[in-house]
Short mmCIF file of C-alpha atoms and ligand atoms in Angstrom, two decimals:
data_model
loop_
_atom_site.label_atom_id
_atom_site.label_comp_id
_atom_site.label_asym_id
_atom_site.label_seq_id
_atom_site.Cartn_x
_atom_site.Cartn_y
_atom_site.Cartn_z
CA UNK R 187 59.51 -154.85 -3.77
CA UNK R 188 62.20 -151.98 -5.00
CA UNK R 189 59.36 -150.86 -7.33
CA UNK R 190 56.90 -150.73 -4.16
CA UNK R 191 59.24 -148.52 -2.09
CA UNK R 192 60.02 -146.37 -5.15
CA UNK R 193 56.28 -145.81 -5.63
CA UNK R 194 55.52 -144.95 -1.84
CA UNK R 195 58.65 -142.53 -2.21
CA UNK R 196 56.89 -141.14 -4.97
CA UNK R 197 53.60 -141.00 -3.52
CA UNK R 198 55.43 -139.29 0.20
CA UNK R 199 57.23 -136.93 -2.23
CA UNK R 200 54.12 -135.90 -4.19
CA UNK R 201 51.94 -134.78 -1.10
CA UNK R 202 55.26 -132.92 0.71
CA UNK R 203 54.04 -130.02 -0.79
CA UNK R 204 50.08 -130.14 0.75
CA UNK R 205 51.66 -131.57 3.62
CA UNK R 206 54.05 -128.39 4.23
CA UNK R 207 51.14 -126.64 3.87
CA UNK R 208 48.78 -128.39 6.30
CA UNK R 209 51.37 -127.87 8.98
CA UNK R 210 52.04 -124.24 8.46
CA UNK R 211 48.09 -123.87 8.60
CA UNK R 212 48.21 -125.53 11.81
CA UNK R 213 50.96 -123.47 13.22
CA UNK R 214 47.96 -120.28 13.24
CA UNK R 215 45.53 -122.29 14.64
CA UNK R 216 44.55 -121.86 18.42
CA UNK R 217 42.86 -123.40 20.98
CA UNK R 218 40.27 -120.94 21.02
CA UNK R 219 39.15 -122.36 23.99
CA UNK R 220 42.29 -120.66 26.12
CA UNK R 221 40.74 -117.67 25.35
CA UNK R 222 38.01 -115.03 26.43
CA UNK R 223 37.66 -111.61 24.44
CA UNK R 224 36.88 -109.96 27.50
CA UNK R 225 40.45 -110.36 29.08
CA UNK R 226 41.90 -109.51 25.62
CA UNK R 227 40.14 -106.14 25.89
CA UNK R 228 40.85 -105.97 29.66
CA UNK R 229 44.36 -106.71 28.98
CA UNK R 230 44.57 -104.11 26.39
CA UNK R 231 42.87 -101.66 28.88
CA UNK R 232 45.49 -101.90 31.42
CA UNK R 233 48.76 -101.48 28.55
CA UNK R 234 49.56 -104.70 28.80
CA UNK R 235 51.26 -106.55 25.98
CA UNK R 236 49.35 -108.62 24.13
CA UNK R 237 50.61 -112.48 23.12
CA UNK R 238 50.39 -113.71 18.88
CA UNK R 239 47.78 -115.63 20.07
CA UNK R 240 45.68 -113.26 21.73
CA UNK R 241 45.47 -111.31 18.45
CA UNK R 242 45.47 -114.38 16.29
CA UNK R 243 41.98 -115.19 18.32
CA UNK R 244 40.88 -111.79 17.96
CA UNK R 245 41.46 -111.35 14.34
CA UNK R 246 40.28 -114.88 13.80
CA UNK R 247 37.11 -114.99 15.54
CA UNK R 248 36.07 -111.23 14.40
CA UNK R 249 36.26 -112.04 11.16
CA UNK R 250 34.01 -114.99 11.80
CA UNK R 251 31.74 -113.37 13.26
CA UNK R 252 32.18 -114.72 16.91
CA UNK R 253 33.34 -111.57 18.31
CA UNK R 254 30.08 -109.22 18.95
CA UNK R 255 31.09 -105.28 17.38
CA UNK R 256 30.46 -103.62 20.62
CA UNK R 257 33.27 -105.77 22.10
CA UNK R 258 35.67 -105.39 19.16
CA UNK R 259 35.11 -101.28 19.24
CA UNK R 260 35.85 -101.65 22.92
CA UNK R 261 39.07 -103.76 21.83
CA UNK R 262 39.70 -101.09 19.06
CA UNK R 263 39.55 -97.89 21.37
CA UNK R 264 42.18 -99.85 23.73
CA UNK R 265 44.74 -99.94 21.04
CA UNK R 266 43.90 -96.72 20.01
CA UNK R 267 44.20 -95.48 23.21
CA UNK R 268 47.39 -97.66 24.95
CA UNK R 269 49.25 -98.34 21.54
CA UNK R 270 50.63 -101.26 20.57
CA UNK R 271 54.30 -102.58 20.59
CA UNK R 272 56.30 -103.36 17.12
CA UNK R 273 56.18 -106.87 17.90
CA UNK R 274 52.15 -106.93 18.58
CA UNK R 275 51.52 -104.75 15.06
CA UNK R 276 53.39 -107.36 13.73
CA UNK R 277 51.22 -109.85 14.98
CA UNK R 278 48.17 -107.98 14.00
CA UNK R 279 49.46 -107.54 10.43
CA UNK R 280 50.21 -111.15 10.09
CA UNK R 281 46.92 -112.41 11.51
CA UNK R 282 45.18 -109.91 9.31
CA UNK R 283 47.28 -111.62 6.23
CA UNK R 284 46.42 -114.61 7.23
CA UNK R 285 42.43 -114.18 7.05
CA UNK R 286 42.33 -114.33 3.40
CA UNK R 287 43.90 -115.35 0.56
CA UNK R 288 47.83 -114.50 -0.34
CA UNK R 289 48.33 -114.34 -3.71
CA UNK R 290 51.20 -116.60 -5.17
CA UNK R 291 53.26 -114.96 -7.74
CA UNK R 292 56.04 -117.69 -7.61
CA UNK R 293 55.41 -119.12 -11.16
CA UNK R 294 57.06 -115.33 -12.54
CA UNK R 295 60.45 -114.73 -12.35
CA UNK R 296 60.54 -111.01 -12.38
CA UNK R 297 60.31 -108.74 -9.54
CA UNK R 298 56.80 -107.88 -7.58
CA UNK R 299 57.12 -104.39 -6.83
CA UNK R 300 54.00 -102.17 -5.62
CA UNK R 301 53.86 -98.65 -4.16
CA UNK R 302 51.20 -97.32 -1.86
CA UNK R 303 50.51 -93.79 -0.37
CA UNK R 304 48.86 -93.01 3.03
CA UNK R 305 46.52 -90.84 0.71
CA UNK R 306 46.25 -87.04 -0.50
CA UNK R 307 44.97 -84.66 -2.89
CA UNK R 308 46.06 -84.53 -6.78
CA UNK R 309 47.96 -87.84 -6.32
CA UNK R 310 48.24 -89.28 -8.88
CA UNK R 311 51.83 -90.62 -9.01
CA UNK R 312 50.50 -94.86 -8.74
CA UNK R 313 49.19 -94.33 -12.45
CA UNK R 314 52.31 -92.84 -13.53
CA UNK R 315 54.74 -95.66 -11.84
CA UNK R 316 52.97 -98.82 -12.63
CA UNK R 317 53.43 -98.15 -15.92
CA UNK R 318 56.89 -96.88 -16.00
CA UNK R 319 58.03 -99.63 -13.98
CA UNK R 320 56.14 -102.59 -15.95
CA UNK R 321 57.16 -101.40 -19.10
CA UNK R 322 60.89 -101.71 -17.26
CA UNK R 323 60.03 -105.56 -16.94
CA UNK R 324 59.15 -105.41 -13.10
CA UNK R 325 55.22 -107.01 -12.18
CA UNK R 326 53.38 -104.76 -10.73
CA UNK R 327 50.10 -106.33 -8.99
CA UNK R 328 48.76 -102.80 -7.38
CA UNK R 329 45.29 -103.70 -5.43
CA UNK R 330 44.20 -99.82 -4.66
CA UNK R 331 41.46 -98.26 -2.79
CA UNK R 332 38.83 -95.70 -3.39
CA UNK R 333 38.79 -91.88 -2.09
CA UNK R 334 38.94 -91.84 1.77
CA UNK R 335 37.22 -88.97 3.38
CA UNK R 336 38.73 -85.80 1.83
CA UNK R 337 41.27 -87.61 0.15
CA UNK R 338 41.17 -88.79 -3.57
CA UNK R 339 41.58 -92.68 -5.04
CA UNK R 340 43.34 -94.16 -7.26
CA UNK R 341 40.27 -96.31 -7.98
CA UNK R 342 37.85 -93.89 -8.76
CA UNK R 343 40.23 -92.09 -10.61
CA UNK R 344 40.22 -95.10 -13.19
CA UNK R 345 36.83 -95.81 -13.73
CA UNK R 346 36.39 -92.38 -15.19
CA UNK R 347 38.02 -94.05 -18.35
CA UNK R 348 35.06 -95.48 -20.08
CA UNK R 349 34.27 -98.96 -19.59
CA UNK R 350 37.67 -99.37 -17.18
CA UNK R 351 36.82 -102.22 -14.47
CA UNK R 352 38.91 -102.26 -11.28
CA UNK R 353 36.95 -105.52 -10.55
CA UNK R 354 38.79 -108.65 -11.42
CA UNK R 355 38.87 -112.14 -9.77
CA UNK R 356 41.84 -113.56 -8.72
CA UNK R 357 42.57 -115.68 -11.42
CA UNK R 358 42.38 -112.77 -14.67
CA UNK R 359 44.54 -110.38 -11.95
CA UNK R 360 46.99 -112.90 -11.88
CA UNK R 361 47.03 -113.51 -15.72
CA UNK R 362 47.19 -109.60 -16.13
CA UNK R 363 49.79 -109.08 -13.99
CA UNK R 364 51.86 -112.03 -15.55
CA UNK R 365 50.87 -110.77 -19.11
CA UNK R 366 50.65 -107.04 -19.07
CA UNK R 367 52.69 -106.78 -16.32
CA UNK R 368 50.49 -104.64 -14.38
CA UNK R 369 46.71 -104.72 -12.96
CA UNK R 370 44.92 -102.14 -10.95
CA UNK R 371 42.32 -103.60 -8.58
CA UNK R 372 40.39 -103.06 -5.92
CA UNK R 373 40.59 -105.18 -2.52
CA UNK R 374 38.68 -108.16 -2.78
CA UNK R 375 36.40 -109.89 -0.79
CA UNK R 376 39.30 -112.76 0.03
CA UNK R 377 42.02 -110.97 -0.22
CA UNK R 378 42.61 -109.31 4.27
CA UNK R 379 38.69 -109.51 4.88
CA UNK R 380 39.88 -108.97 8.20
CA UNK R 381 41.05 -105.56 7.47
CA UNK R 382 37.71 -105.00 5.50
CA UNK R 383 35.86 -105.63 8.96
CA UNK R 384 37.90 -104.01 10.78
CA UNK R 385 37.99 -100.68 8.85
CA UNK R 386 34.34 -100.49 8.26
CA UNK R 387 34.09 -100.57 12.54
CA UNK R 388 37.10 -97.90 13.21
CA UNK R 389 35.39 -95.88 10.86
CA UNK R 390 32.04 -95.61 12.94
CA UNK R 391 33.76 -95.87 16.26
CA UNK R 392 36.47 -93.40 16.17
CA UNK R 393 39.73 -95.25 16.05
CA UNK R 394 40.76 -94.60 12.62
CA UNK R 395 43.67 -92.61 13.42
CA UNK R 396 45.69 -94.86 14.96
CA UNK R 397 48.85 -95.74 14.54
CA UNK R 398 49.32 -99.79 14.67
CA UNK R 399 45.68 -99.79 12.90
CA UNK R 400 46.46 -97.88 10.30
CA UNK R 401 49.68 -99.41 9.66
CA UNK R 402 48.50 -102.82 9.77
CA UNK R 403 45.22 -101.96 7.67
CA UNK R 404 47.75 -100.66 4.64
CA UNK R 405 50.56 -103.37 5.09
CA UNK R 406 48.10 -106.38 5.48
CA UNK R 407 46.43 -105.70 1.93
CA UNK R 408 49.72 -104.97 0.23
CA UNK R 409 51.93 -108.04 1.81
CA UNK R 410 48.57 -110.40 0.71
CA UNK R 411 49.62 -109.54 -3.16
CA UNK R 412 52.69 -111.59 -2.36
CA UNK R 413 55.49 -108.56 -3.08
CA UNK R 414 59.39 -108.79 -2.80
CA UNK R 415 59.42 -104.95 -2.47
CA UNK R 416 56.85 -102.31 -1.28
CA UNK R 417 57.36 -98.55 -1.62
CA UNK R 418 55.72 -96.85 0.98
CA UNK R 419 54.47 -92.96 0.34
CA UNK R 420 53.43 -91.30 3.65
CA UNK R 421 52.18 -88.14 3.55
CA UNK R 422 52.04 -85.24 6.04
CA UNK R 423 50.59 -82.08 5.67
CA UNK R 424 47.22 -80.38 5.48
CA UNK R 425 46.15 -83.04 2.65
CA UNK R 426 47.58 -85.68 4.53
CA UNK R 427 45.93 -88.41 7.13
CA UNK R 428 48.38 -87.67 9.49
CA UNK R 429 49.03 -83.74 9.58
CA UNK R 430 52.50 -83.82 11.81
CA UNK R 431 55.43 -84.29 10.74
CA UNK R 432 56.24 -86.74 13.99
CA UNK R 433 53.71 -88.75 13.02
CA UNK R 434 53.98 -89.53 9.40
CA UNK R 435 57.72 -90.31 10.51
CA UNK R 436 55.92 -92.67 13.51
CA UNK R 437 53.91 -94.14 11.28
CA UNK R 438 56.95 -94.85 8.44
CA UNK R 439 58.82 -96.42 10.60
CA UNK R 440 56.27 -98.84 11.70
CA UNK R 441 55.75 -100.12 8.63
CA UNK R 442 59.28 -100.79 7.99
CA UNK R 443 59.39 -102.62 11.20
CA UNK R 444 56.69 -104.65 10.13
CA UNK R 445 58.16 -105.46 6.69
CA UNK R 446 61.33 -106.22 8.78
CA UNK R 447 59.26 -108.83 11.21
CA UNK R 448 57.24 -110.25 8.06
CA UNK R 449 60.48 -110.47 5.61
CA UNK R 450 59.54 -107.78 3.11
CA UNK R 451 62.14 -105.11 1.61
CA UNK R 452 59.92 -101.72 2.83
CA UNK R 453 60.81 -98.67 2.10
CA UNK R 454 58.78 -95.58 3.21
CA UNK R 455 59.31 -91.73 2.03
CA UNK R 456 58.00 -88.80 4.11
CA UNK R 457 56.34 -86.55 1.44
CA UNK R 458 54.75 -83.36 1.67
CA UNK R 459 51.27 -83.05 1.56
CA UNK R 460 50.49 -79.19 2.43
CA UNK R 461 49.50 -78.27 -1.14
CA UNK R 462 47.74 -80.76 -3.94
CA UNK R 463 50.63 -82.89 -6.20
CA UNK R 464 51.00 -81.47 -10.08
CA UNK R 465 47.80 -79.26 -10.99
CA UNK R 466 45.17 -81.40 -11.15
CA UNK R 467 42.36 -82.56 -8.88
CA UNK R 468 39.27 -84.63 -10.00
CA UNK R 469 39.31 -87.73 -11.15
CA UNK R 470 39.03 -87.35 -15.28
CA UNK R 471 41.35 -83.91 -15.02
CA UNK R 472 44.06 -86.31 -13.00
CA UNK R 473 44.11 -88.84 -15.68
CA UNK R 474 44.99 -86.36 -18.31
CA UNK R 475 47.56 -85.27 -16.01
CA UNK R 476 48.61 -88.59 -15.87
CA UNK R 477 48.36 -89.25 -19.87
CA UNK R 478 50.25 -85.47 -20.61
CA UNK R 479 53.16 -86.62 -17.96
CA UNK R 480 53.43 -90.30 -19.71
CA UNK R 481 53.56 -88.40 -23.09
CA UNK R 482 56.64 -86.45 -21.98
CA UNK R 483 55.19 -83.12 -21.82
CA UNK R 484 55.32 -81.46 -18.43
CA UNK R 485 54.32 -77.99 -17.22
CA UNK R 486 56.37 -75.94 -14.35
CA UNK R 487 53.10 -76.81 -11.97
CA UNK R 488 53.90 -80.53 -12.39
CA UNK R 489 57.37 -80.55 -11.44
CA UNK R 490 56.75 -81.91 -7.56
CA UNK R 491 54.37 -84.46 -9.39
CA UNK R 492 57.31 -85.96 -12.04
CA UNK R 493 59.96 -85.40 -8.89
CA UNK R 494 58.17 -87.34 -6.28
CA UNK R 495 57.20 -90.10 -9.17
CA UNK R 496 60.27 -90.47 -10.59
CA UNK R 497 61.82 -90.81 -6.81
CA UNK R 498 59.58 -93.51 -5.95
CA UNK R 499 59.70 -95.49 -9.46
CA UNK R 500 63.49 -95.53 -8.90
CA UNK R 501 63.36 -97.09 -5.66
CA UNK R 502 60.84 -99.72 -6.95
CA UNK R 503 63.76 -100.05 -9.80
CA UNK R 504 66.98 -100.16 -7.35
CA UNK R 505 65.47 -102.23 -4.20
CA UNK R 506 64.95 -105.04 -6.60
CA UNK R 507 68.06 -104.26 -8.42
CA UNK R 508 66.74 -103.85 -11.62
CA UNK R 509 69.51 -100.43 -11.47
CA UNK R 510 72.27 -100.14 -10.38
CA UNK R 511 72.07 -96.52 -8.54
CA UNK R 512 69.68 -93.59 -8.89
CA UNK R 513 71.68 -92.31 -11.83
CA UNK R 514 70.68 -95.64 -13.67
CA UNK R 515 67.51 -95.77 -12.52
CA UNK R 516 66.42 -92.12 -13.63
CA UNK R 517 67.98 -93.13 -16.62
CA UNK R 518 66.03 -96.26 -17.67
CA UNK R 519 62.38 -93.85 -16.23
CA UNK R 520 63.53 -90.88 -18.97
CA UNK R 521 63.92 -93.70 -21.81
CA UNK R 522 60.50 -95.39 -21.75
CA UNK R 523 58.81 -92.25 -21.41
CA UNK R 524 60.96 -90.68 -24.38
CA UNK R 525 60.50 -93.55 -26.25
CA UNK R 526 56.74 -94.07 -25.71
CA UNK R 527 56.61 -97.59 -23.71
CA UNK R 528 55.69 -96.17 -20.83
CA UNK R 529 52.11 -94.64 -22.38
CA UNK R 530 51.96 -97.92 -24.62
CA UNK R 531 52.20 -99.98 -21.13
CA UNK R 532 49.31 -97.58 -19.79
CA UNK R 533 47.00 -98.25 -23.07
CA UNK R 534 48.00 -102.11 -22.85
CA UNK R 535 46.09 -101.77 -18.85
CA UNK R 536 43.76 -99.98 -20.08
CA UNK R 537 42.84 -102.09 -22.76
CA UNK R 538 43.16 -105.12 -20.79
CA UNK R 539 40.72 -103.93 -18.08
CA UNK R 540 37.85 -103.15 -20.32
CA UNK R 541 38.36 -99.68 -20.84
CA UNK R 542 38.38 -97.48 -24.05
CA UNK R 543 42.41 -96.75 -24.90
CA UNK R 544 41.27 -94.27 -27.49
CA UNK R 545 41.10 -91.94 -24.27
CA UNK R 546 45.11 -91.72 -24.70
CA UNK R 547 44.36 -89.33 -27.83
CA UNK R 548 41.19 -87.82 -27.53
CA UNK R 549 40.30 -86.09 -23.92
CA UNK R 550 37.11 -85.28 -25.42
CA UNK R 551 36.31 -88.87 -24.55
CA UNK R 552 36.17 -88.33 -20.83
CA UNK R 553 32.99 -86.57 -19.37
CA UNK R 554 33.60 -82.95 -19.21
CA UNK R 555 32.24 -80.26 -16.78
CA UNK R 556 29.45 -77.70 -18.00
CA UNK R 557 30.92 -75.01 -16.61
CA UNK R 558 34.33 -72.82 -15.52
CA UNK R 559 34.92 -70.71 -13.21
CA UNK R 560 38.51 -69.10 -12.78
CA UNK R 561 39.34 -67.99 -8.94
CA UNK R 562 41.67 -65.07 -9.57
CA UNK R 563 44.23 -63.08 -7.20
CA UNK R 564 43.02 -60.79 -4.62
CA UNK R 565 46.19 -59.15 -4.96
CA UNK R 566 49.62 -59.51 -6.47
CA UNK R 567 52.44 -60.81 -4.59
CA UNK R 568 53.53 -64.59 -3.74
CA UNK R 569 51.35 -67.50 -3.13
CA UNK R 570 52.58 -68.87 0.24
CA UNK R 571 49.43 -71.19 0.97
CA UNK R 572 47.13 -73.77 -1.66
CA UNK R 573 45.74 -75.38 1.74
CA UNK R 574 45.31 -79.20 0.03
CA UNK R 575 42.48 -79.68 2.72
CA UNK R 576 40.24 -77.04 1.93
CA UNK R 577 41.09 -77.53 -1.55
CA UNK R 578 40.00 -81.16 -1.34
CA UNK R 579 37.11 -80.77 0.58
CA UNK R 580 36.01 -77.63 -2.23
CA UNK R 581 36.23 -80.50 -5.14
CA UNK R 582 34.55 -83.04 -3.18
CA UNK R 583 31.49 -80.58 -2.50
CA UNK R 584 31.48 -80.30 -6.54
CA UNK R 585 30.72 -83.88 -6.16
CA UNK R 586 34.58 -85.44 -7.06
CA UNK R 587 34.52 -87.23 -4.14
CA UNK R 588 31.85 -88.64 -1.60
CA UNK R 589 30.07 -87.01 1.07
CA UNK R 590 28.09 -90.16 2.10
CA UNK R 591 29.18 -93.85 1.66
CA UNK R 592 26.60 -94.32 -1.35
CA UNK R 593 27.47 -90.63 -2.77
CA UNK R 594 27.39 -91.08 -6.76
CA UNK R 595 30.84 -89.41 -7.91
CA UNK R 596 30.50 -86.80 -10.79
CA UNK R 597 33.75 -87.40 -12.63
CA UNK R 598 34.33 -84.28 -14.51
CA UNK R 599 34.86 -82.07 -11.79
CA UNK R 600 37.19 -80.76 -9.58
CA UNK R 601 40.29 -78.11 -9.96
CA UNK R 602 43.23 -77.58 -12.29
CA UNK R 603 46.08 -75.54 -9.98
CA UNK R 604 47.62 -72.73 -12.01
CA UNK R 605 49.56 -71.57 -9.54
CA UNK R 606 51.87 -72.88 -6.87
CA UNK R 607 53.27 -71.92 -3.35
CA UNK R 608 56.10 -69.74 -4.52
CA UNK R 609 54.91 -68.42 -7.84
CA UNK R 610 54.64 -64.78 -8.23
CA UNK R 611 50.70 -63.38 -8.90
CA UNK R 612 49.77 -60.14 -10.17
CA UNK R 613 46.45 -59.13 -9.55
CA UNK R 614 43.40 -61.03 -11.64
CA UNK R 615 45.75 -63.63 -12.60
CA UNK R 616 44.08 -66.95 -12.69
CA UNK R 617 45.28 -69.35 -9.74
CA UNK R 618 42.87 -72.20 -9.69
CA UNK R 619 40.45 -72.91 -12.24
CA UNK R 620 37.41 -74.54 -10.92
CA UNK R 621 35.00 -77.13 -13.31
CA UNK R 622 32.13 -77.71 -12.34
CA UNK R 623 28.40 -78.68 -13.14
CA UNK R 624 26.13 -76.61 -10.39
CA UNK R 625 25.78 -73.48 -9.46
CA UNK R 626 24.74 -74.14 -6.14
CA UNK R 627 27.75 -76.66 -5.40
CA UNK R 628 29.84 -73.94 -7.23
CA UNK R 629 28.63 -71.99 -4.65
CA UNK R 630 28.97 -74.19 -1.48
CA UNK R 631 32.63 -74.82 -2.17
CA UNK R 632 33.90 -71.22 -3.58
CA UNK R 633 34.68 -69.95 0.42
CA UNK R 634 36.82 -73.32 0.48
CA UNK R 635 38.99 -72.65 -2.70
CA UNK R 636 39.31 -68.83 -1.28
CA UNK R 637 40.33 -69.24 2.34
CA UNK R 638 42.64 -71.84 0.93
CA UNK R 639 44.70 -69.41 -0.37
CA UNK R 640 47.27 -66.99 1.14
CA UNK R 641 49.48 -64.28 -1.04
CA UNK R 642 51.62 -62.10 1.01
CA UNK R 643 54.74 -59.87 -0.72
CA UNK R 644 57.60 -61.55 0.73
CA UNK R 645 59.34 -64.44 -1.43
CA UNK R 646 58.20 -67.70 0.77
CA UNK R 647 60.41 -70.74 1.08
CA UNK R 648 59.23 -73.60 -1.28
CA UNK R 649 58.06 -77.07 1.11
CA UNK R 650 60.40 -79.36 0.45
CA UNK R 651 58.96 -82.04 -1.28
CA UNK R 652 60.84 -85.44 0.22
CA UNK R 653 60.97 -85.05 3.48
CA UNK R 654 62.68 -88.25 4.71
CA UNK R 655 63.21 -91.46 3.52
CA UNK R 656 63.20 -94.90 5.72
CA UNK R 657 65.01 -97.86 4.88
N1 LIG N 813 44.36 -96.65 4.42
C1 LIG N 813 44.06 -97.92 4.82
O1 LIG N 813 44.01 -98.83 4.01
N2 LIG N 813 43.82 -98.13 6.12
C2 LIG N 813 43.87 -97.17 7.05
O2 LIG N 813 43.66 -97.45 8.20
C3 LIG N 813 44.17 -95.87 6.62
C4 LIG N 813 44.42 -95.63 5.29
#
């Protein structure tokens, strides 16, 4: 009889775990029969708040394809138009989580760290962090996305390694991240499809720039890799997705508030965005950037590059107290690039994503342009604009980024910056140095690369780089 109850103990004990999780599914589901999409969207119409499971049912039933897109745009516009509260972004995150898989990292015991950026032109700082910080012992599972209208990607960016594969399933991420301690993906098809469906409709029906959709697009991909700590780089600027100031703070904040409501240590820096990061822009060119910077050899041009790195690999490093204060922090960054761990962490990824590691020492191994072209100075005096819009939009009419969704990217081209705002010109002197591989693209984008630059005599202040940080 004892041995009986013991065994049903056993057995109870065994399936508390599926159990647990049966009833937390259960807490998400709805009666879907309470519900009518057309008062959602009427409700949303007249600002009225919505309830979790008003958006639960929207988010749900979109993404199964109960919800026609005419009615969802409609839905979409509302927000975009009335706003949402913190509490109903939360929502919407959460719901968004919850449409696909969250990946479990609970077998590791070090810290999941990732860092994300609202996206702009020459950034490159996500390929310089991961592997400082996993070669620092933190995991870094970073699922990334490719170039978004003018703006370049950190995907793209990596597949002009040969033979480098930002397409992994869940499992051999997992194992990377646990073994290399670092994996570069791109969104999979389980991992927020909501967001997926979502995004692809903003994007055709003018809601894009909104506030709680943007910041629930971003924060319901990153908080599905199951992170303790997210580092959160919004730009503003020209080059930015969000061009005020105001905003960029607006939209910072809301994702801290959603960390907050979803318990997950945000923090979010205000960075400037007006002219491109370090000198680079094009996808091979920025990976040699990247490869120079993890070698330890920096140029004056790349100093708001290695600045606005450093800053946010030392807040991956003290928010999960892997350093004691910045001092530390900065301390163990300058080590593993001195002592080489930080490029050997970047040859381990790129090894272990199928791509050729012998790029590290020969550059002749990327594609290279056909052809140069160096933009010089009009006139001597100081450079006071490097407009990263027109910039941006110059490369992608080279072909480094897409014009249409199917555009095939040419990855050799694009711009190395020899010049910065504040640098002194004289007259002739080189200040961006175009590659490219057609005249007649040359030519398209040349009036871009011009107009986006402004020398004037007087000295001009220098944009401060970090404009605000939220904790
Ligand atoms: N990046 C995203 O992932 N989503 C947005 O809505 C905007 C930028």
């Amino acid at each position: 009889m004892i041995l009986l109850k013991k065994a049903t103990f056993l057995f109870i004990l065994l399936l508390t775990p599926f159990f647990i999780e049966a009833v937390d599914n259960l807490k998400t589901d709805i009666d879907k029969t309470e519900f009518h999409i057309l008062d959602i969207i009427q409700k949303k119409r007249d600002n009225k708040e919505l309830s979790k499971n008003e958006i639960n049912y929207f988010v749900q039933e979109y993404t199964n394809g109960n919800i026609a897109n005419y009615q969802a745009s409609a839905f979409l516009m509302a927000i975009f138009i009335n706003d949402m509260s913190a509490e109903e972004t939360s929502f919407l995150t959460d719901a968004m989580i919850h449409s696909g898989t969250i990946i479990n990292f609970d077998e590791l015991k070090e810290p999941i760290v990732d860092k994300h950026s609202t996206g702009g032109v020459g950034d490159k700082t996500s390929l310089i962090i991961a592997p400082i910080c996993a070669s620092l012992g933190l995991r870094v599972p970073m699922i990334s996305g490719r170039g978004l209208g003018h703006t370049g990607g950190t995907l793209d960016k990596l597949e002009s390694i040969p033979g480098f594969s930002v397409d992994q399933d869940n499992e051999s991420y997992k194992r990377l991240v646990k073994d290399v301690g670092v994996c570069i993906i791109g969104q999979t098809k389980d991992i927020a499809p909501a967001d997926k469906k979502i995004y692809a409709l903003r994007d055709v029906s003018g809601s894009v720039e909104s506030l709680p959709l943007i910041a629930s697009s971003i924060m319901s991909k990153k908080m599905a890799e199951g992170l303790d700590v997210l580092i959160m780089d919004v730009k503003t600027g020209s080059g930015a997705l969000m061009k005020k100031y105001e905003d960029s703070c607006k939209l910072a904040q809301t994702m801290i508030d959603i960390g907050k409501n979803l318990n997950t240590k945000v923090v979010a820096i205000v960075s400037d965005m007006n002219q491109p990061l370090g000198m680079c822009i094009g996808n091979s060119l920025e990976i040699m950037e990247v490869i120079g910077i993890l070698k330890g050899t920096s140029l004056k041009g790349q100093k708001d590059l290695i600045d606005l790195s450093f800053k946010l690999a030392s807040l991956m490093l003290i928010k999960t107290n892997c350093a004691e204060d910045e001092k530390d922090a900065y301390a163990q960054i300058q080590k593993v690039i001195d002592n080489g761990s930080a490029l050997e962490k970047f040859k381990e990824m790129i090894t272990a994503q199928g791509g050729n590691p012998d790029v590290i020492y020969d550059q002749n191994l990327f594609e290279q342009s056909d052809f140069r072209y160096c933009l010089k100075a009009s006139r001597s005096g100081y450079i006071h604009t490097l407009d990263a819009l027109k910039i941006a939009k110059g490369c992608t009419l080279l072909g480094a980024g897409r014009q249409t969704i199917d555009s095939q990217i040419d990855f050799s081209v694009g711009a190395i910056l020899h010049k910065k705002i504040g640098s002194f010109v004289n007259q002739e002197d080189t200040i961006i140095e175009i590659h490219y591989n057609s005249e007649e693209k040359l030519k398209a984008a040349l009036s871009l690369f011009e107009d986006a630059i402004i020398i004037d005599e007087d000295v001009p202040s220098k944009p401060l780089l970090i404009k605000k940080i939220f904790n």
